[in-house]
PDB file of C-alpha atoms in Angstrom:
ATOM      1  CA  UNK A  25      25.695 -27.507 -29.631  1.00 51.00           C
ATOM      2  CA  UNK A  26      25.411 -24.338 -27.543  1.00 60.00           C
ATOM      3  CA  UNK A  27      24.531 -22.332 -30.654  1.00 70.00           C
ATOM      4  CA  UNK A  28      21.535 -24.569 -31.430  1.00 82.00           C
ATOM      5  CA  UNK A  29      20.134 -24.486 -27.909  1.00 86.00           C
ATOM      6  CA  UNK A  30      20.207 -20.706 -27.429  1.00 85.00           C
ATOM      7  CA  UNK A  31      17.515 -19.853 -30.052  1.00 86.00           C
ATOM      8  CA  UNK A  32      15.290 -22.620 -28.656  1.00 88.00           C
ATOM      9  CA  UNK A  33      15.799 -21.262 -25.147  1.00 88.00           C
ATOM     10  CA  UNK A  34      14.920 -17.720 -26.270  1.00 87.00           C
ATOM     11  CA  UNK A  35      11.756 -18.932 -28.024  1.00 91.00           C
ATOM     12  CA  UNK A  36      10.641 -20.891 -24.970  1.00 91.00           C
ATOM     13  CA  UNK A  37      11.295 -17.928 -22.651  1.00 89.00           C
ATOM     14  CA  UNK A  38       9.391 -15.628 -25.036  1.00 90.00           C
ATOM     15  CA  UNK A  39       6.481 -18.065 -25.101  1.00 93.00           C
ATOM     16  CA  UNK A  40       6.392 -18.438 -21.308  1.00 93.00           C
ATOM     17  CA  UNK A  41       6.642 -14.674 -20.739  1.00 90.00           C
ATOM     18  CA  UNK A  42       3.945 -14.134 -23.378  1.00 92.00           C
ATOM     19  CA  UNK A  43       1.592 -16.503 -21.573  1.00 95.00           C
ATOM     20  CA  UNK A  44       2.357 -14.857 -18.227  1.00 93.00           C
ATOM     21  CA  UNK A  45       1.711 -11.427 -19.767  1.00 92.00           C
ATOM     22  CA  UNK A  46      -1.590 -12.625 -21.200  1.00 94.00           C
ATOM     23  CA  UNK A  47      -2.738 -13.828 -17.779  1.00 94.00           C
ATOM     24  CA  UNK A  48      -1.601 -10.601 -16.112  1.00 93.00           C
ATOM     25  CA  UNK A  49      -3.555  -8.534 -18.654  1.00 93.00           C
ATOM     26  CA  UNK A  50      -6.600 -10.707 -18.068  1.00 95.00           C
ATOM     27  CA  UNK A  51      -6.202 -10.300 -14.293  1.00 93.00           C
ATOM     28  CA  UNK A  52      -5.887  -6.515 -14.648  1.00 94.00           C
ATOM     29  CA  UNK A  53      -9.049  -6.343 -16.759  1.00 95.00           C
ATOM     30  CA  UNK A  54     -11.022  -8.514 -14.341  1.00 95.00           C
ATOM     31  CA  UNK A  55      -9.637  -6.571 -11.359  1.00 92.00           C
ATOM     32  CA  UNK A  56     -10.581  -3.214 -12.888  1.00 92.00           C
ATOM     33  CA  UNK A  57     -14.116  -4.392 -13.598  1.00 92.00           C
ATOM     34  CA  UNK A  58     -14.404  -5.777 -10.068  1.00 90.00           C
ATOM     35  CA  UNK A  59     -13.107  -2.487  -8.677  1.00 87.00           C
ATOM     36  CA  UNK A  60     -15.883  -0.552 -10.433  1.00 85.00           C
ATOM     37  CA  UNK A  61     -18.468  -3.023  -9.140  1.00 84.00           C
ATOM     38  CA  UNK A  62     -17.091  -2.592  -5.613  1.00 80.00           C
ATOM     39  CA  UNK A  63     -17.287   1.209  -5.889  1.00 78.00           C
ATOM     40  CA  UNK A  64     -20.924   0.908  -6.897  1.00 76.00           C
ATOM     41  CA  UNK A  65     -21.538  -1.350  -3.885  1.00 73.00           C
ATOM     42  CA  UNK A  66     -19.888   1.229  -1.606  1.00 73.00           C
ATOM     43  CA  UNK A  67     -22.553   3.750  -2.545  1.00 72.00           C
ATOM     44  CA  UNK A  68     -25.267   1.493  -1.187  1.00 71.00           C
ATOM     45  CA  UNK A  69     -23.606   1.020   2.230  1.00 66.00           C
ATOM     46  CA  UNK A  70     -24.331   3.303   5.159  1.00 65.00           C
ATOM     47  CA  UNK A  71     -20.926   2.954   6.782  1.00 64.00           C
ATOM     48  CA  UNK A  72     -18.046   2.654   4.358  1.00 59.00           C
ATOM     49  CA  UNK A  73     -15.106   3.059   6.727  1.00 63.00           C
ATOM     50  CA  UNK A  74     -14.434  -0.680   6.889  1.00 61.00           C
ATOM     51  CA  UNK A  75     -14.624  -1.007   3.112  1.00 70.00           C
ATOM     52  CA  UNK A  76     -11.821   1.455   2.358  1.00 74.00           C
ATOM     53  CA  UNK A  77      -9.107  -1.077   3.147  1.00 75.00           C
ATOM     54  CA  UNK A  78     -10.539  -3.395   0.494  1.00 78.00           C
ATOM     55  CA  UNK A  79     -10.519  -0.582  -2.069  1.00 81.00           C
ATOM     56  CA  UNK A  80      -6.953   0.432  -1.201  1.00 79.00           C
ATOM     57  CA  UNK A  81      -5.821  -3.186  -1.352  1.00 82.00           C
ATOM     58  CA  UNK A  82      -7.485  -3.736  -4.724  1.00 85.00           C
ATOM     59  CA  UNK A  83      -6.061  -0.551  -6.267  1.00 86.00           C
ATOM     60  CA  UNK A  84      -2.531  -1.271  -5.058  1.00 84.00           C
ATOM     61  CA  UNK A  85      -2.793  -4.883  -6.205  1.00 86.00           C
ATOM     62  CA  UNK A  86      -3.776  -3.668  -9.670  1.00 90.00           C
ATOM     63  CA  UNK A  87      -0.823  -1.287  -9.635  1.00 86.00           C
ATOM     64  CA  UNK A  88       1.531  -4.174  -8.794  1.00 85.00           C
ATOM     65  CA  UNK A  89       0.082  -6.125 -11.722  1.00 89.00           C
ATOM     66  CA  UNK A  90       0.571  -3.152 -14.057  1.00 89.00           C
ATOM     67  CA  UNK A  91       4.199  -2.768 -12.991  1.00 84.00           C
ATOM     68  CA  UNK A  92       4.851  -6.465 -13.530  1.00 86.00           C
ATOM     69  CA  UNK A  93       3.258  -6.307 -16.971  1.00 89.00           C
ATOM     70  CA  UNK A  94       5.421  -3.272 -17.809  1.00 87.00           C
ATOM     71  CA  UNK A  95       8.536  -5.272 -16.971  1.00 86.00           C
ATOM     72  CA  UNK A  96       7.399  -8.085 -19.266  1.00 87.00           C
ATOM     73  CA  UNK A  97       6.590  -5.688 -22.106  1.00 89.00           C
ATOM     74  CA  UNK A  98      10.045  -4.148 -21.682  1.00 85.00           C
ATOM     75  CA  UNK A  99      11.498  -7.652 -21.919  1.00 85.00           C
ATOM     76  CA  UNK A 100       9.859  -8.186 -25.302  1.00 85.00           C
ATOM     77  CA  UNK A 101      11.282  -4.885 -26.568  1.00 86.00           C
ATOM     78  CA  UNK A 102      14.842  -5.255 -25.269  1.00 84.00           C
ATOM     79  CA  UNK A 103      15.138  -8.902 -24.153  1.00 82.00           C
ATOM     80  CA  UNK A 104      16.217  -7.593 -20.760  1.00 80.00           C
ATOM     81  CA  UNK A 105      14.226  -7.329 -17.554  1.00 79.00           C
ATOM     82  CA  UNK A 106      14.383  -3.760 -16.243  1.00 80.00           C
ATOM     83  CA  UNK A 107      15.040  -3.812 -12.551  1.00 81.00           C
ATOM     84  CA  UNK A 108      13.215  -0.529 -11.937  1.00 84.00           C
ATOM     85  CA  UNK A 109       9.796  -1.950 -12.885  1.00 83.00           C
ATOM     86  CA  UNK A 110      10.296  -5.000 -10.695  1.00 86.00           C
ATOM     87  CA  UNK A 111      11.473  -2.881  -7.756  1.00 90.00           C
ATOM     88  CA  UNK A 112       8.490  -0.544  -8.236  1.00 87.00           C
ATOM     89  CA  UNK A 113       6.150  -3.523  -8.009  1.00 87.00           C
ATOM     90  CA  UNK A 114       7.932  -4.781  -4.890  1.00 90.00           C
ATOM     91  CA  UNK A 115       7.768  -1.353  -3.232  1.00 91.00           C
ATOM     92  CA  UNK A 116       4.060  -1.013  -3.949  1.00 87.00           C
ATOM     93  CA  UNK A 117       3.427  -4.547  -2.676  1.00 88.00           C
ATOM     94  CA  UNK A 118       5.259  -3.824   0.574  1.00 92.00           C
ATOM     95  CA  UNK A 119       3.493  -0.480   1.022  1.00 88.00           C
ATOM     96  CA  UNK A 120       0.217  -2.324   0.387  1.00 85.00           C
ATOM     97  CA  UNK A 121       1.006  -4.798   3.163  1.00 87.00           C
ATOM     98  CA  UNK A 122       2.072  -1.960   5.460  1.00 88.00           C
ATOM     99  CA  UNK A 123      -1.169  -0.055   4.889  1.00 83.00           C
ATOM    100  CA  UNK A 124      -3.273  -3.146   5.506  1.00 83.00           C
ATOM    101  CA  UNK A 125      -1.397  -3.971   8.710  1.00 86.00           C
ATOM    102  CA  UNK A 126      -1.579  -0.411  10.013  1.00 85.00           C
ATOM    103  CA  UNK A 127      -5.254  -0.020   9.145  1.00 81.00           C
ATOM    104  CA  UNK A 128      -6.139  -3.260  10.938  1.00 80.00           C
ATOM    105  CA  UNK A 129      -3.912  -2.277  13.907  1.00 83.00           C
ATOM    106  CA  UNK A 130      -1.978  -5.536  13.581  1.00 86.00           C
ATOM    107  CA  UNK A 131       1.520  -4.067  13.085  1.00 87.00           C
ATOM    108  CA  UNK A 132       3.970  -4.292  15.934  1.00 91.00           C
ATOM    109  CA  UNK A 133       6.892  -1.858  16.124  1.00 90.00           C
ATOM    110  CA  UNK A 134       9.510  -4.472  15.189  1.00 93.00           C
ATOM    111  CA  UNK A 135       7.537  -5.338  12.037  1.00 92.00           C
ATOM    112  CA  UNK A 136       7.271  -1.643  11.123  1.00 91.00           C
ATOM    113  CA  UNK A 137      11.051  -1.289  11.555  1.00 93.00           C
ATOM    114  CA  UNK A 138      11.678  -4.367   9.408  1.00 93.00           C
ATOM    115  CA  UNK A 139       9.368  -3.142   6.654  1.00 93.00           C
ATOM    116  CA  UNK A 140      10.947   0.313   6.815  1.00 93.00           C
ATOM    117  CA  UNK A 141      14.374  -1.249   6.361  1.00 95.00           C
ATOM    118  CA  UNK A 142      13.171  -3.268   3.370  1.00 95.00           C
ATOM    119  CA  UNK A 143      11.635  -0.147   1.831  1.00 95.00           C
ATOM    120  CA  UNK A 144      14.875   1.767   2.383  1.00 96.00           C
ATOM    121  CA  UNK A 145      16.923  -0.966   0.694  1.00 95.00           C
ATOM    122  CA  UNK A 146      14.480  -1.216  -2.226  1.00 95.00           C
ATOM    123  CA  UNK A 147      14.518   2.572  -2.622  1.00 94.00           C
ATOM    124  CA  UNK A 148      18.319   2.564  -2.675  1.00 95.00           C
ATOM    125  CA  UNK A 149      18.287  -0.268  -5.233  1.00 93.00           C
ATOM    126  CA  UNK A 150      15.843   1.662  -7.395  1.00 92.00           C
ATOM    127  CA  UNK A 151      17.982   4.783  -7.322  1.00 93.00           C
ATOM    128  CA  UNK A 152      21.080   2.716  -8.124  1.00 92.00           C
ATOM    129  CA  UNK A 153      19.269   0.993 -11.006  1.00 86.00           C
ATOM    130  CA  UNK A 154      18.285   4.351 -12.483  1.00 88.00           C
ATOM    131  CA  UNK A 155      21.842   5.698 -12.142  1.00 91.00           C
ATOM    132  CA  UNK A 156      23.327   2.594 -13.771  1.00 88.00           C
ATOM    133  CA  UNK A 157      20.733   2.700 -16.578  1.00 82.00           C
ATOM    134  CA  UNK A 158      21.457   6.374 -17.278  1.00 87.00           C
ATOM    135  CA  UNK A 159      25.203   5.712 -17.237  1.00 89.00           C
ATOM    136  CA  UNK A 160      24.830   2.808 -19.690  1.00 85.00           C
ATOM    137  CA  UNK A 161      22.607   4.941 -21.901  1.00 83.00           C
ATOM    138  CA  UNK A 162      25.149   7.771 -21.891  1.00 87.00           C
ATOM    139  CA  UNK A 163      28.011   5.367 -22.653  1.00 85.00           C
ATOM    140  CA  UNK A 164      26.136   3.875 -25.604  1.00 82.00           C
ATOM    141  CA  UNK A 165      25.365   7.380 -26.947  1.00 83.00           C
ATOM    142  CA  UNK A 166      29.006   8.365 -26.565  1.00 82.00           C
ATOM    143  CA  UNK A 167      30.105   5.210 -28.397  1.00 83.00           C
ATOM    144  CA  UNK A 168      27.796   6.075 -31.315  1.00 80.00           C
ATOM    145  CA  UNK A 169      29.239   9.594 -31.609  1.00 71.00           C
TER     146      UNK A 169
END
């Protein structure tokens, strides 16, 4: 019974991830177009200082979407989710929130410390994920030789 369910499960997961990837690609395309429209609007404004935070937020949001789509594309190639892409997206999202909070002068010191700790942990996880991936890659190459 377990043997019959596994292929069905894999097909359903592939379908769901495919639909998610399609929506992410659509969101990236719409976001990029909107970003160009916003840049054009910036040229018509006299004071653009207040508009920079919107541009930074939009660019970093698009980068998060790209990283998430990369993790889904990697899933379709290897049927594994690579932790590095997901951690990259999380790091960029947190940096995005940090920049917004600092620019708006809404960050209190305890929040900055908490975000710094989260960034440190995510950075350590990313380094560990790369080390483990390289070790697994080396072990599989050694096994082939």
